[in-house]
């Protein structure tokens, strides 16, 4: 991890991400595969380059081509049914070295894979489901693209029963479990293994916050769940969250004890999951369509026609709202400019700096808030008014507006 963070920010497609970082991880997983094959396991390494793909999340359409994934598969000979996927990503957000998001997870996964490769294969005799896939995806920060290319295009994806997604939104500390699901049977297996291996750090409120959309972020968990039809756990470092996606997300903030503990727990968790006999009874959910607007092209029927017209209508409404928003912003700017000129307060903020907020920012925020509020009762203008009255802003600003108009205010 220290070596990889030394390259600094490395977004998907950058020279650092596609060159030395990718090569180093590939070298490490090849060494693990060689060791696994020498101890009785069967291991494969695959360098996936994706074909063209497209999908949508929250009506935002994303396309990609030629994305890179590094994949290590370890299984017992004659047992070719994949059971568990462990995922991380090695690309970074713009401007961040990405120690906790997500190179620390890459380091943990490599060491966990190495530890599995060193086990005595005899202890797994008679266990059908001993197969683990370690996915190091190369484009998560770019809208979850690489995980989608794996789960929808790679031949190993069809046999996956459950997954563990490793993320980071802070500089270390304990690993926080903040999402699990959706299949109840699969979740029971995962949570039973989690409760027996991890020092619990999870709560349902975190899952509620993430699922509600209050947190403007997403992880590969969504891709595996929605497009792979599989269930899993979503875990992340959250301590010192202020370093998330910043230049301060460096290797020095993650202690050796933290790294060792998380790797140890991850190994125990993975081993517990693959040894659970209930895993063979898990079936994947139906995968979502990847075509634009999720339309089906193989069969035409009146029902499909209605579905198409409904989605076309929704698309037209979305375009109309975007155009309306642009026009509203233009109208607001012109109206606000006219009011400021009419009252002669163009430079009033030189004498009263706090008026910058009231003259320029507050009207814009309120206008856009009203426009994007579907139920206007939810937007309590009284609460806004009370807040600013308590600050004394409304009274003071009103006074200065009228005194300027009458010519008694301070001269600028």
CSV table of C-alpha atoms in Angstrom, one decimal:
chain,number,residue,atom,x,y,z
A,1,UNK,CA,0.0,0.0,0.0
A,2,UNK,CA,2.9,2.4,0.8
A,3,UNK,CA,4.3,1.8,-2.7
A,4,UNK,CA,1.0,2.3,-4.5
A,5,UNK,CA,0.0,5.5,-2.6
A,6,UNK,CA,3.4,6.9,-3.6
A,7,UNK,CA,2.1,7.4,-7.1
A,8,UNK,CA,-0.3,10.0,-5.8
A,9,UNK,CA,-3.7,10.5,-7.5
A,10,UNK,CA,-4.5,7.9,-10.1
A,11,UNK,CA,-7.9,8.1,-11.7
A,12,UNK,CA,-9.2,5.5,-14.1
A,13,UNK,CA,-7.3,5.8,-17.4
A,14,UNK,CA,-4.4,7.7,-16.0
A,15,UNK,CA,-0.8,6.6,-16.7
A,16,UNK,CA,-0.3,5.7,-13.0
A,17,UNK,CA,-3.5,3.7,-12.7
A,18,UNK,CA,-3.1,1.7,-16.0
A,19,UNK,CA,0.7,1.4,-15.7
A,20,UNK,CA,2.7,0.8,-12.5
A,21,UNK,CA,-0.2,0.4,-10.1
A,22,UNK,CA,-1.9,-2.2,-12.2
A,23,UNK,CA,1.3,-4.0,-12.9
A,24,UNK,CA,2.3,-4.2,-9.2
A,25,UNK,CA,-1.1,-5.7,-8.2
A,26,UNK,CA,-0.9,-8.1,-11.2
A,27,UNK,CA,2.6,-9.2,-10.1
A,28,UNK,CA,1.3,-9.8,-6.5
A,29,UNK,CA,-1.7,-11.9,-7.5
A,30,UNK,CA,0.4,-13.9,-9.9
A,31,UNK,CA,2.7,-14.8,-7.0
A,32,UNK,CA,-0.3,-15.8,-4.9
A,33,UNK,CA,-1.6,-18.0,-7.8
A,34,UNK,CA,1.7,-19.8,-8.1
A,35,UNK,CA,1.8,-20.5,-4.4
A,36,UNK,CA,-1.8,-21.7,-4.4
A,37,UNK,CA,-1.2,-24.1,-7.3
A,38,UNK,CA,1.9,-25.5,-5.4
A,39,UNK,CA,-0.2,-26.3,-2.3
A,40,UNK,CA,-3.0,-28.2,-4.0
A,41,UNK,CA,-5.4,-25.5,-4.9
A,42,UNK,CA,-6.1,-24.5,-8.4
A,43,UNK,CA,-5.7,-20.8,-9.2
A,44,UNK,CA,-6.3,-18.7,-12.2
A,45,UNK,CA,-5.4,-15.0,-12.9
A,46,UNK,CA,-7.4,-13.1,-15.6
A,47,UNK,CA,-6.8,-9.6,-17.0
A,48,UNK,CA,-10.2,-8.6,-18.2
A,49,UNK,CA,-10.6,-5.9,-20.8
A,50,UNK,CA,-14.3,-5.1,-21.1
A,51,UNK,CA,-16.4,-4.8,-24.2
A,52,UNK,CA,-18.7,-1.9,-24.8
A,53,UNK,CA,-21.3,-1.6,-22.0
A,54,UNK,CA,-24.0,0.7,-20.8
A,55,UNK,CA,-26.4,1.0,-17.8
A,56,UNK,CA,-28.3,3.5,-15.8
A,57,UNK,CA,-28.5,4.5,-12.1
A,58,UNK,CA,-31.1,7.0,-11.0
A,59,UNK,CA,-31.8,7.9,-14.7
A,60,UNK,CA,-28.2,8.8,-15.4
A,61,UNK,CA,-26.9,6.7,-18.3
A,62,UNK,CA,-23.3,5.6,-18.4
A,63,UNK,CA,-21.3,4.0,-21.2
A,64,UNK,CA,-17.8,2.5,-21.2
A,65,UNK,CA,-15.4,0.4,-23.3
A,66,UNK,CA,-12.1,-1.3,-22.7
A,67,UNK,CA,-12.0,-1.0,-18.9
A,68,UNK,CA,-9.5,-3.1,-17.0
A,69,UNK,CA,-10.1,-5.6,-14.2
A,70,UNK,CA,-7.6,-7.9,-12.4
A,71,UNK,CA,-9.2,-11.1,-11.1
A,72,UNK,CA,-7.8,-14.0,-9.0
A,73,UNK,CA,-9.7,-17.2,-8.6
A,74,UNK,CA,-8.8,-19.8,-6.1
A,75,UNK,CA,-10.6,-23.1,-5.9
A,76,UNK,CA,-10.2,-26.8,-4.9
A,77,UNK,CA,-9.5,-29.1,-7.9
A,78,UNK,CA,-12.7,-30.5,-9.5
A,79,UNK,CA,-14.8,-27.9,-7.7
A,80,UNK,CA,-15.5,-25.3,-10.3
A,81,UNK,CA,-18.6,-23.6,-8.9
A,82,UNK,CA,-17.7,-20.1,-7.7
A,83,UNK,CA,-19.2,-19.2,-4.4
A,84,UNK,CA,-17.8,-16.0,-2.9
A,85,UNK,CA,-16.7,-12.7,-4.6
A,86,UNK,CA,-14.5,-10.2,-2.7
A,87,UNK,CA,-14.2,-6.8,-4.4
A,88,UNK,CA,-12.1,-3.7,-4.1
A,89,UNK,CA,-11.0,-1.0,-6.5
A,90,UNK,CA,-7.5,0.4,-7.2
A,91,UNK,CA,-8.4,3.6,-9.0
A,92,UNK,CA,-8.6,6.9,-7.0
A,93,UNK,CA,-10.8,9.9,-6.9
A,94,UNK,CA,-9.5,13.1,-8.5
A,95,UNK,CA,-6.7,14.6,-6.4
A,96,UNK,CA,-6.5,11.8,-3.8
A,97,UNK,CA,-3.8,9.2,-3.2
A,98,UNK,CA,-6.6,6.8,-2.1
A,99,UNK,CA,-5.0,5.1,0.8
A,100,UNK,CA,-8.3,4.2,2.5
A,101,UNK,CA,-10.4,4.5,-0.7
A,102,UNK,CA,-9.5,1.9,-1.6
A,103,UNK,CA,-5.8,0.7,-1.7
A,104,UNK,CA,-5.9,-0.5,1.9
A,105,UNK,CA,-8.6,-3.0,0.8
A,106,UNK,CA,-6.5,-4.1,-2.2
A,107,UNK,CA,-3.6,-4.8,0.3
A,108,UNK,CA,-5.9,-6.7,2.6
A,109,UNK,CA,-7.3,-8.8,-0.3
A,110,UNK,CA,-3.9,-9.7,-1.5
A,111,UNK,CA,-2.8,-10.9,2.0
A,112,UNK,CA,-6.1,-12.8,2.5
A,113,UNK,CA,-5.6,-14.5,-0.8
A,114,UNK,CA,-2.0,-15.4,0.1
A,115,UNK,CA,-3.2,-16.8,3.4
A,116,UNK,CA,-5.7,-19.0,1.7
A,117,UNK,CA,-3.0,-20.2,-0.7
A,118,UNK,CA,-0.9,-21.3,2.3
A,119,UNK,CA,-3.7,-23.4,3.9
A,120,UNK,CA,-3.7,-27.2,3.9
A,121,UNK,CA,-6.1,-28.2,1.1
A,122,UNK,CA,-7.1,-31.4,2.9
A,123,UNK,CA,-9.2,-29.4,5.5
A,124,UNK,CA,-11.6,-28.6,2.7
A,125,UNK,CA,-12.2,-32.2,1.6
A,126,UNK,CA,-15.9,-32.8,0.9
A,127,UNK,CA,-16.8,-29.1,0.8
A,128,UNK,CA,-18.3,-28.4,-2.6
A,129,UNK,CA,-18.4,-24.6,-2.4
A,130,UNK,CA,-14.7,-23.7,-1.7
A,131,UNK,CA,-14.1,-21.1,-4.5
A,132,UNK,CA,-13.2,-17.5,-4.0
A,133,UNK,CA,-12.9,-14.8,-6.6
A,134,UNK,CA,-10.8,-11.7,-5.8
A,135,UNK,CA,-11.8,-8.8,-8.0
A,136,UNK,CA,-9.5,-5.8,-8.2
A,137,UNK,CA,-11.5,-3.4,-10.4
A,138,UNK,CA,-9.9,-0.5,-12.1
A,139,UNK,CA,-12.8,2.1,-12.4
A,140,UNK,CA,-15.0,2.5,-9.4
A,141,UNK,CA,-14.7,6.2,-8.9
A,142,UNK,CA,-15.8,6.8,-12.5
A,143,UNK,CA,-19.4,5.9,-11.7
A,144,UNK,CA,-19.0,2.2,-10.8
A,145,UNK,CA,-18.1,1.2,-14.4
A,146,UNK,CA,-15.6,-1.6,-13.9
A,147,UNK,CA,-17.7,-3.7,-11.5
A,148,UNK,CA,-20.5,-3.5,-14.0
A,149,UNK,CA,-18.3,-4.8,-16.8
A,150,UNK,CA,-17.2,-7.8,-14.6
A,151,UNK,CA,-20.7,-8.8,-13.3
A,152,UNK,CA,-22.3,-8.5,-16.8
A,153,UNK,CA,-19.5,-9.7,-19.1
A,154,UNK,CA,-17.2,-12.1,-17.3
A,155,UNK,CA,-17.8,-15.8,-17.5
A,156,UNK,CA,-16.9,-16.4,-13.8
A,157,UNK,CA,-19.7,-14.0,-12.7
A,158,UNK,CA,-22.5,-16.4,-13.3
A,159,UNK,CA,-21.5,-18.8,-10.5
A,160,UNK,CA,-21.1,-16.2,-7.7
A,161,UNK,CA,-23.4,-16.9,-4.8
A,162,UNK,CA,-22.6,-13.9,-2.5
A,163,UNK,CA,-20.1,-11.1,-2.3
A,164,UNK,CA,-18.2,-8.8,0.1
A,165,UNK,CA,-17.5,-5.3,-1.1
A,166,UNK,CA,-14.7,-3.4,0.6
A,167,UNK,CA,-14.8,0.4,0.5
A,168,UNK,CA,-13.4,3.4,2.4
A,169,UNK,CA,-14.8,6.8,3.4
A,170,UNK,CA,-12.2,7.7,6.1
A,171,UNK,CA,-8.7,7.2,7.2
A,172,UNK,CA,-8.9,3.9,9.0
A,173,UNK,CA,-10.3,2.7,12.3
A,174,UNK,CA,-12.7,-0.2,12.6
A,175,UNK,CA,-14.4,-1.5,9.4
A,176,UNK,CA,-18.1,-0.4,9.4
A,177,UNK,CA,-20.8,-2.7,7.9
A,178,UNK,CA,-23.3,-0.3,6.5
A,179,UNK,CA,-25.3,-2.4,3.9
A,180,UNK,CA,-26.4,-6.0,3.6
A,181,UNK,CA,-28.9,-7.7,1.3
A,182,UNK,CA,-31.2,-8.2,-0.4
A,183,UNK,CA,-31.9,-11.9,-0.2
A,184,UNK,CA,-32.7,-13.0,3.3
A,185,UNK,CA,-31.2,-16.5,3.1
A,186,UNK,CA,-27.9,-15.2,1.7
A,187,UNK,CA,-27.8,-12.4,4.3
A,188,UNK,CA,-28.3,-14.8,7.1
A,189,UNK,CA,-25.2,-16.8,6.0
A,190,UNK,CA,-23.2,-13.6,5.7
A,191,UNK,CA,-24.3,-12.1,9.0
A,192,UNK,CA,-23.8,-15.3,10.9
A,193,UNK,CA,-20.2,-15.4,9.5
A,194,UNK,CA,-19.7,-11.7,10.3
A,195,UNK,CA,-21.0,-12.0,13.9
A,196,UNK,CA,-18.6,-14.8,14.6
A,197,UNK,CA,-15.5,-13.2,13.1
A,198,UNK,CA,-15.7,-9.4,13.4
A,199,UNK,CA,-15.9,-7.1,16.5
A,200,UNK,CA,-19.4,-5.8,15.5
A,201,UNK,CA,-19.6,-2.4,14.1
A,202,UNK,CA,-22.8,-2.1,12.2
A,203,UNK,CA,-26.3,-0.7,12.6
A,204,UNK,CA,-29.5,-0.5,10.5
A,205,UNK,CA,-29.6,3.3,10.7
A,206,UNK,CA,-26.5,3.5,8.5
A,207,UNK,CA,-28.2,1.3,6.0
A,208,UNK,CA,-31.3,3.5,6.1
A,209,UNK,CA,-29.3,6.6,5.5
A,210,UNK,CA,-27.4,5.1,2.6
A,211,UNK,CA,-30.5,3.6,0.9
A,212,UNK,CA,-32.5,6.8,1.4
A,213,UNK,CA,-30.2,8.8,-0.9
A,214,UNK,CA,-29.3,11.3,1.9
A,215,UNK,CA,-25.7,10.4,1.4
A,216,UNK,CA,-24.7,11.5,-2.1
A,217,UNK,CA,-22.5,8.5,-2.8
A,218,UNK,CA,-22.6,4.9,-4.0
A,219,UNK,CA,-20.6,1.8,-4.1
A,220,UNK,CA,-20.1,-1.4,-6.2
A,221,UNK,CA,-22.6,-3.0,-3.8
A,222,UNK,CA,-25.4,-1.5,-6.0
A,223,UNK,CA,-24.0,-3.0,-9.2
A,224,UNK,CA,-23.6,-6.5,-7.8
A,225,UNK,CA,-27.1,-6.3,-6.3
A,226,UNK,CA,-29.0,-4.8,-9.2
A,227,UNK,CA,-27.2,-6.1,-12.2
A,228,UNK,CA,-25.7,-9.4,-10.8
A,229,UNK,CA,-28.8,-10.4,-8.8
A,230,UNK,CA,-26.6,-11.4,-5.9
A,231,UNK,CA,-26.5,-10.5,-2.2
A,232,UNK,CA,-23.7,-9.3,-0.1
A,233,UNK,CA,-22.1,-7.1,2.5
A,234,UNK,CA,-20.8,-3.5,2.1
A,235,UNK,CA,-18.1,-2.5,4.5
A,236,UNK,CA,-15.9,0.5,4.8
A,237,UNK,CA,-13.4,2.5,6.9
A,238,UNK,CA,-15.1,5.6,8.2
A,239,UNK,CA,-12.8,7.1,10.9
A,240,UNK,CA,-11.5,10.6,10.1
A,241,UNK,CA,-14.0,11.0,7.3
A,242,UNK,CA,-12.7,14.5,6.5
A,243,UNK,CA,-9.8,12.9,4.6
A,244,UNK,CA,-12.2,11.1,2.2
A,245,UNK,CA,-11.4,12.0,-1.5
A,246,UNK,CA,-8.8,14.5,-0.4
A,247,UNK,CA,-5.0,14.8,-0.6
A,248,UNK,CA,-4.9,13.8,3.1
A,249,UNK,CA,-6.0,10.3,2.4
A,250,UNK,CA,-2.5,8.9,2.8
A,251,UNK,CA,-1.0,5.7,3.9
A,252,UNK,CA,0.4,7.2,7.2
A,253,UNK,CA,-3.1,7.6,8.5
A,254,UNK,CA,-3.8,3.8,8.5
A,255,UNK,CA,-2.0,2.1,11.3
A,256,UNK,CA,-0.3,-1.3,11.0
A,257,UNK,CA,-2.6,-2.8,13.7
A,258,UNK,CA,-5.6,-1.5,11.9
A,259,UNK,CA,-4.5,-3.1,8.6
A,260,UNK,CA,-3.5,-6.4,10.3
A,261,UNK,CA,-6.8,-6.6,12.2
A,262,UNK,CA,-9.0,-5.9,9.2
A,263,UNK,CA,-7.1,-8.5,7.1
A,264,UNK,CA,-7.3,-11.1,9.8
A,265,UNK,CA,-11.1,-10.6,10.2
A,266,UNK,CA,-11.6,-10.6,6.5
A,267,UNK,CA,-9.8,-13.9,6.2
A,268,UNK,CA,-11.9,-15.5,8.9
A,269,UNK,CA,-15.1,-14.0,7.4
A,270,UNK,CA,-14.4,-15.4,4.0
A,271,UNK,CA,-13.4,-18.8,5.3
A,272,UNK,CA,-16.6,-19.0,7.4
A,273,UNK,CA,-18.8,-18.1,4.4
A,274,UNK,CA,-17.3,-20.7,2.0
A,275,UNK,CA,-17.5,-23.5,4.6
A,276,UNK,CA,-21.2,-22.8,5.2
A,277,UNK,CA,-23.2,-25.7,3.7
A,278,UNK,CA,-26.3,-23.4,3.2
A,279,UNK,CA,-24.4,-21.5,0.5
A,280,UNK,CA,-25.2,-24.1,-2.1
A,281,UNK,CA,-28.9,-23.4,-1.7
A,282,UNK,CA,-28.6,-19.8,-2.6
A,283,UNK,CA,-29.9,-18.8,-6.1
A,284,UNK,CA,-29.3,-15.6,-7.9
A,285,UNK,CA,-32.1,-13.1,-8.6
A,286,UNK,CA,-33.0,-12.2,-12.1
A,287,UNK,CA,-30.6,-9.8,-13.6
A,288,UNK,CA,-31.7,-6.3,-14.8
A,289,UNK,CA,-31.7,-5.4,-18.4
A,290,UNK,CA,-28.7,-3.4,-19.7
A,291,UNK,CA,-30.4,-1.9,-22.7
A,292,UNK,CA,-31.3,1.8,-22.7
A,293,UNK,CA,-34.4,2.6,-20.7
A,294,UNK,CA,-34.5,-1.1,-19.8
A,295,UNK,CA,-36.6,-1.9,-22.9
A,296,UNK,CA,-36.9,-5.4,-24.2
A,297,UNK,CA,-36.2,-5.9,-27.9
A,298,UNK,CA,-37.0,-9.5,-28.3
A,299,UNK,CA,-40.8,-9.4,-28.2
A,300,UNK,CA,-43.4,-6.8,-29.2
A,301,UNK,CA,-46.7,-6.6,-27.5
A,302,UNK,CA,-49.3,-3.9,-26.5
A,303,UNK,CA,-47.9,-4.1,-23.0
A,304,UNK,CA,-44.4,-3.3,-24.2
A,305,UNK,CA,-45.8,-0.5,-26.3
A,306,UNK,CA,-47.5,1.1,-23.3
A,307,UNK,CA,-44.2,0.6,-21.3
A,308,UNK,CA,-42.3,2.4,-24.1
A,309,UNK,CA,-44.7,5.3,-24.2
A,310,UNK,CA,-44.7,5.6,-20.5
A,311,UNK,CA,-40.9,5.8,-20.4
A,312,UNK,CA,-40.9,8.2,-23.4
A,313,UNK,CA,-43.3,10.4,-21.6
A,314,UNK,CA,-41.1,10.3,-18.5
A,315,UNK,CA,-38.1,11.2,-20.6
A,316,UNK,CA,-39.9,14.2,-22.1
A,317,UNK,CA,-40.9,15.4,-18.7
A,318,UNK,CA,-37.3,15.1,-17.5
A,319,UNK,CA,-36.0,17.1,-20.5
A,320,UNK,CA,-38.8,19.7,-20.0
A,321,UNK,CA,-37.9,20.2,-16.3
A,322,UNK,CA,-34.2,20.6,-17.2
A,323,UNK,CA,-35.0,23.3,-19.8
A,324,UNK,CA,-37.4,24.9,-17.4
A,325,UNK,CA,-34.8,25.1,-14.7
A,326,UNK,CA,-32.3,26.8,-17.1
A,327,UNK,CA,-35.0,29.3,-18.1
A,328,UNK,CA,-35.9,29.9,-14.4
A,329,UNK,CA,-32.3,30.6,-13.5
A,330,UNK,CA,-32.0,33.1,-16.4
A,331,UNK,CA,-35.2,34.8,-15.3
A,332,UNK,CA,-34.1,34.9,-11.7
A,333,UNK,CA,-30.7,36.4,-12.6
A,334,UNK,CA,-32.3,39.1,-14.7
A,335,UNK,CA,-35.0,39.9,-12.1
A,336,UNK,CA,-32.5,40.0,-9.3
A,337,UNK,CA,-30.3,42.3,-11.3
A,338,UNK,CA,-33.2,44.7,-12.0
A,339,UNK,CA,-34.2,44.8,-8.3
A,340,UNK,CA,-30.6,45.5,-7.3
A,341,UNK,CA,-30.3,48.3,-9.8
A,342,UNK,CA,-33.7,49.7,-9.0
A,343,UNK,CA,-32.8,50.1,-5.3
A,344,UNK,CA,-29.3,51.3,-6.1
A,345,UNK,CA,-27.6,48.8,-3.9
A,346,UNK,CA,-25.1,47.4,-6.4
A,347,UNK,CA,-22.2,48.0,-4.1
A,348,UNK,CA,-23.9,47.9,-0.7
A,349,UNK,CA,-22.0,44.9,0.3
A,350,UNK,CA,-18.7,46.8,0.5
A,351,UNK,CA,-20.0,48.5,3.7
A,352,UNK,CA,-22.1,45.5,4.9
A,353,UNK,CA,-20.4,42.3,3.8
A,354,UNK,CA,-23.2,40.1,5.3
A,355,UNK,CA,-25.5,41.5,2.6
A,356,UNK,CA,-23.7,39.4,0.0
A,357,UNK,CA,-25.5,36.3,1.4
A,358,UNK,CA,-28.9,38.0,1.4
A,359,UNK,CA,-28.7,39.8,-2.0
A,360,UNK,CA,-27.1,37.2,-4.1
A,361,UNK,CA,-27.2,33.7,-2.5
A,362,UNK,CA,-30.4,33.5,-0.4
A,363,UNK,CA,-32.8,34.4,-3.3
A,364,UNK,CA,-31.1,31.9,-5.6
A,365,UNK,CA,-31.3,29.1,-3.0
A,366,UNK,CA,-34.9,29.7,-2.2
A,367,UNK,CA,-35.9,29.9,-5.9
A,368,UNK,CA,-34.2,26.6,-6.8
A,369,UNK,CA,-35.5,24.9,-3.6
A,370,UNK,CA,-39.1,25.8,-4.5
A,371,UNK,CA,-38.6,24.6,-8.1
A,372,UNK,CA,-37.2,21.2,-7.1
A,373,UNK,CA,-39.7,20.6,-4.3
A,374,UNK,CA,-42.5,18.3,-5.5
A,375,UNK,CA,-44.7,19.0,-2.5
A,376,UNK,CA,-44.5,22.7,-1.7
A,377,UNK,CA,-45.9,22.1,1.8
A,378,UNK,CA,-42.6,20.3,2.6
A,379,UNK,CA,-40.7,23.6,2.0
A,380,UNK,CA,-41.5,25.7,5.1
A,381,UNK,CA,-40.7,29.3,4.3
A,382,UNK,CA,-41.7,30.2,7.8
A,383,UNK,CA,-38.7,28.2,9.1
A,384,UNK,CA,-36.4,30.1,6.8
A,385,UNK,CA,-37.8,33.4,7.9
A,386,UNK,CA,-37.6,32.6,11.6
A,387,UNK,CA,-34.0,31.5,11.2
A,388,UNK,CA,-33.0,34.8,9.6
A,389,UNK,CA,-35.1,36.9,11.9
A,390,UNK,CA,-33.3,35.4,14.9
A,391,UNK,CA,-30.0,36.3,13.2
A,392,UNK,CA,-31.4,39.8,12.8
A,393,UNK,CA,-30.6,39.7,9.1
A,394,UNK,CA,-34.1,40.4,7.7
A,395,UNK,CA,-34.7,43.5,9.9
A,396,UNK,CA,-31.2,44.9,9.3
A,397,UNK,CA,-31.3,44.3,5.5
A,398,UNK,CA,-34.8,45.8,5.2
A,399,UNK,CA,-33.7,48.9,7.1
A,400,UNK,CA,-30.7,49.4,4.8
A,401,UNK,CA,-32.8,48.9,1.6
A,402,UNK,CA,-35.1,51.7,2.6
A,403,UNK,CA,-32.5,54.1,3.9
A,404,UNK,CA,-30.5,53.7,0.7
A,405,UNK,CA,-33.6,54.4,-1.3
A,406,UNK,CA,-34.3,57.6,0.7
A,407,UNK,CA,-30.6,58.6,0.6
A,408,UNK,CA,-29.9,58.3,4.3
A,409,UNK,CA,-27.8,55.2,4.3
A,410,UNK,CA,-24.0,55.1,4.5
A,411,UNK,CA,-22.4,56.3,1.3
A,412,UNK,CA,-20.1,53.8,-0.6
